[in-house]
């Protein structure tokens, strides 16, 4: 029975993007390792955000008020609603996470006159920062990059975290100092016929993912961290 069950577990690969802390003391230390073009682009994006006049800061889940929870969820849900989709997570789920991980669930918020106009939320442990879901009341060009990536990098540097895992997909992160990695997940299908059909698709997908991974490494002059 165990062998049958293991046969139904299927492995899927994707590409995720991570930022590595190479003992940086400041954000500028990180920028110094990037190409001149990337440095100029990031600095221009951050200047644009500064001009909006947002009050941007961090809070743990323990510091979020009931009213702020409702606002945060509405912003999170709006990201899906604008695409005609239902949110993956319910408000009760976020609140439960906040109760169970009160210090390790983090929110980066952009406010004006104390009103939360945009937010991104993350989780952390002793060495890693994991992100990120996000939402905004309207489109401020560049704000997504600031809250979801640059502030996460700032936080990882200040907290001496080794790695910021920004999740799968999103090749634009390479332009912002992130590096590609292979991400693996396991999926179980009880029906052996369905499992076998999916297995063939995943085998072909892995070949394509590995090719894309090699192309990304070559395009940005990166070495494979697995070697």
Coordinates of C-alpha atoms in Angstrom, one line a residue:
X1 CA 0.0 0.0 0.0
X2 CA 2.9 2.4 0.8
X3 CA 4.4 1.8 -2.6
X4 CA 1.1 2.5 -4.3
X5 CA 0.7 5.7 -2.3
X6 CA 4.2 6.9 -3.1
X7 CA 3.6 6.2 -6.8
X8 CA 0.8 8.7 -6.8
X9 CA 2.9 11.5 -5.4
X10 CA 4.0 13.6 -8.3
X11 CA 6.9 16.2 -8.4
X12 CA 6.4 19.5 -10.0
X13 CA 9.1 22.1 -10.7
X14 CA 8.9 25.8 -11.1
X15 CA 11.3 28.8 -10.9
X16 CA 11.2 31.0 -7.9
X17 CA 13.2 34.2 -7.3
X18 CA 15.3 34.8 -4.2
X19 CA 17.5 37.6 -2.8
X20 CA 20.6 36.6 -0.9
X21 CA 22.1 38.7 1.8
X22 CA 25.8 38.8 1.2
X23 CA 26.6 40.4 4.6
X24 CA 25.2 43.8 3.5
X25 CA 25.0 46.6 6.0
X26 CA 23.0 49.0 3.9
X27 CA 20.8 48.9 0.8
X28 CA 23.5 50.7 -1.1
X29 CA 25.9 47.9 -0.4
X30 CA 23.5 45.6 -2.3
X31 CA 23.1 48.1 -5.1
X32 CA 26.9 48.3 -5.5
X33 CA 26.9 44.7 -6.8
X34 CA 24.4 45.4 -9.5
X35 CA 25.1 46.7 -13.0
X36 CA 25.0 50.5 -13.5
X37 CA 21.7 50.2 -15.4
X38 CA 20.0 48.2 -12.6
X39 CA 21.2 50.6 -10.0
X40 CA 19.9 53.6 -11.9
X41 CA 16.5 51.9 -12.4
X42 CA 16.1 51.0 -8.8
X43 CA 17.1 54.4 -7.5
X44 CA 14.7 56.1 -10.0
X45 CA 11.9 53.9 -8.9
X46 CA 12.5 54.6 -5.2
X47 CA 12.7 58.4 -5.8
X48 CA 9.3 58.2 -7.5
X49 CA 7.8 56.5 -4.5
X50 CA 9.3 59.0 -2.1
X51 CA 7.7 61.8 -4.1
X52 CA 4.2 60.3 -3.4
X53 CA 4.6 61.2 0.3
X54 CA 3.6 57.9 1.8
X55 CA 4.3 57.0 5.4
X56 CA 5.7 53.5 4.8
X57 CA 6.4 51.2 7.8
X58 CA 6.3 47.7 9.2
X59 CA 4.0 46.1 11.7
X60 CA 3.7 42.6 13.1
X61 CA 0.3 40.9 13.1
X62 CA 0.1 41.5 16.8
X63 CA 0.0 45.2 16.2
X64 CA -2.8 45.2 13.6
X65 CA -6.2 46.5 14.9
X66 CA -9.5 45.0 14.0
X67 CA -10.3 47.9 11.6
X68 CA -6.9 47.5 10.0
X69 CA -7.5 43.8 9.4
X70 CA -10.6 44.6 7.5
X71 CA -8.8 47.2 5.4
X72 CA -5.9 44.9 4.7
X73 CA -8.2 42.1 3.6
X74 CA -10.1 44.5 1.3
X75 CA -6.8 45.6 -0.3
X76 CA -5.7 41.9 -0.7
X77 CA -9.0 40.9 -2.2
X78 CA -9.0 43.8 -4.7
X79 CA -5.9 42.4 -6.4
X80 CA -7.9 39.4 -7.4
X81 CA -11.2 41.2 -8.0
X82 CA -9.7 43.5 -10.6
X83 CA -8.9 40.3 -12.6
X84 CA -12.4 38.9 -12.2
X85 CA -11.2 36.2 -9.7
X86 CA -12.1 35.3 -6.2
X87 CA -9.4 35.7 -3.5
X88 CA -7.6 32.5 -2.6
X89 CA -7.7 33.3 1.1
X90 CA -10.5 34.4 3.3
X91 CA -10.3 37.1 5.9
X92 CA -10.7 34.5 8.7
X93 CA -7.7 32.7 7.3
X94 CA -5.5 35.8 7.5
X95 CA -6.7 36.6 11.0
X96 CA -6.0 33.1 12.1
X97 CA -2.5 33.2 10.7
X98 CA -2.1 36.5 12.6
X99 CA -3.1 34.9 15.8
X100 CA -0.9 31.8 15.3
X101 CA 2.1 33.8 14.0
X102 CA 1.7 37.1 15.7
X103 CA 5.3 38.1 15.6
X104 CA 6.4 36.3 12.4
X105 CA 3.6 37.6 10.2
X106 CA 4.6 41.0 9.0
X107 CA 2.9 43.9 7.1
X108 CA 4.5 46.6 5.2
X109 CA 2.0 49.4 4.8
X110 CA 1.9 52.7 2.8
X111 CA -0.3 55.2 4.6
X112 CA -1.5 58.8 4.0
X113 CA -3.1 60.6 7.0
X114 CA -3.1 57.2 8.8
X115 CA -5.2 55.5 6.1
X116 CA -3.7 52.3 4.7
X117 CA -3.6 52.8 0.9
X118 CA -1.4 49.8 0.1
X119 CA 0.1 46.9 1.8
X120 CA 2.2 43.7 1.4
X121 CA 2.4 40.9 3.9
X122 CA 5.2 38.5 4.6
X123 CA 6.3 35.8 7.0
X124 CA 9.7 35.3 8.6
X125 CA 11.7 32.9 10.6
X126 CA 15.2 33.1 12.1
X127 CA 17.0 33.2 8.8
X128 CA 14.5 33.8 5.9
X129 CA 11.8 36.3 4.9
X130 CA 9.0 34.9 2.7
X131 CA 6.7 37.0 0.6
X132 CA 4.4 38.3 -0.6
X133 CA 0.8 39.1 -1.1
X134 CA -0.1 42.7 -1.8
X135 CA -3.0 45.1 -2.6
X136 CA -3.5 48.8 -3.2
X137 CA -6.4 51.2 -3.4
X138 CA -5.3 52.3 -6.8
X139 CA -2.3 52.1 -9.2
X140 CA 0.7 54.1 -8.1
X141 CA 3.5 53.2 -10.6
X142 CA 6.4 51.6 -8.8
X143 CA 4.6 51.1 -5.4
X144 CA 4.4 47.4 -5.9
X145 CA 8.1 47.1 -6.3
X146 CA 8.8 49.3 -3.3
X147 CA 6.5 47.4 -0.8
X148 CA 7.0 43.9 -2.2
X149 CA 10.7 43.9 -3.0
X150 CA 12.8 46.9 -1.9
X151 CA 11.3 47.2 1.6
X152 CA 11.7 43.4 2.0
X153 CA 15.4 43.7 1.1
X154 CA 15.7 46.6 3.5
X155 CA 14.1 44.5 6.2
X156 CA 16.3 41.5 5.5
X157 CA 19.4 43.6 5.7
X158 CA 18.4 45.3 9.0
X159 CA 17.4 42.0 10.6
X160 CA 20.5 40.1 9.3
X161 CA 18.3 37.6 7.5
X162 CA 20.1 35.3 5.0
X163 CA 17.5 35.1 2.3
X164 CA 14.4 36.8 1.0
X165 CA 12.2 34.3 -0.9
X166 CA 9.8 36.3 -3.2
X167 CA 8.0 33.2 -4.6
X168 CA 7.6 31.7 -8.0
X169 CA 7.2 33.3 -11.4
X170 CA 7.9 37.0 -12.2
X171 CA 11.1 37.3 -14.2
X172 CA 11.0 41.1 -13.6
X173 CA 12.5 40.4 -10.2
X174 CA 15.8 39.6 -11.9
X175 CA 16.1 43.3 -12.8
X176 CA 15.8 44.1 -9.1
X177 CA 18.6 41.9 -7.7
X178 CA 16.8 38.6 -7.3
X179 CA 18.2 35.3 -8.5
X180 CA 16.3 32.3 -10.0
X181 CA 16.1 28.9 -8.2
X182 CA 14.3 25.7 -8.9
X183 CA 11.3 25.3 -6.6
X184 CA 9.9 21.8 -6.1
X185 CA 6.4 20.8 -4.9
X186 CA 4.7 17.4 -4.4
X187 CA 1.1 16.6 -5.4
X188 CA -0.9 13.5 -4.6
X189 CA -3.6 12.1 -6.8
X190 CA -5.6 9.1 -5.5
X191 CA -6.9 7.9 -8.9
X192 CA -3.9 6.1 -10.6
X193 CA -5.2 6.8 -14.1
X194 CA -5.5 10.5 -13.4
X195 CA -2.1 10.5 -11.7
X196 CA -0.5 8.8 -14.7
X197 CA -1.9 11.4 -17.1
X198 CA -0.7 14.2 -14.9
X199 CA 2.7 12.5 -14.6
X200 CA 3.3 12.8 -18.3
X201 CA 2.5 16.5 -18.4
X202 CA 4.8 17.2 -15.4
X203 CA 7.7 15.3 -17.0
X204 CA 7.4 17.5 -20.1
X205 CA 7.0 20.6 -18.0
X206 CA 10.2 19.9 -16.0
X207 CA 12.2 19.7 -19.2
X208 CA 10.8 23.2 -20.2
X209 CA 11.4 24.6 -16.7
X210 CA 15.0 23.4 -16.6
X211 CA 15.6 24.9 -20.1
X212 CA 14.2 28.2 -18.9
X213 CA 16.3 28.1 -15.7
X214 CA 19.5 27.6 -17.7
X215 CA 18.5 30.4 -20.1
X216 CA 17.9 32.8 -17.2
X217 CA 21.3 31.9 -15.6
X218 CA 23.0 32.5 -18.9
X219 CA 21.2 35.7 -19.8
X220 CA 22.2 37.3 -16.5
X221 CA 25.6 35.8 -16.1
X222 CA 24.7 33.8 -13.1
X223 CA 26.2 30.5 -12.0
X224 CA 24.0 27.6 -11.0
X225 CA 24.0 27.5 -7.1
X226 CA 23.4 23.8 -7.2
X227 CA 26.9 23.2 -8.6

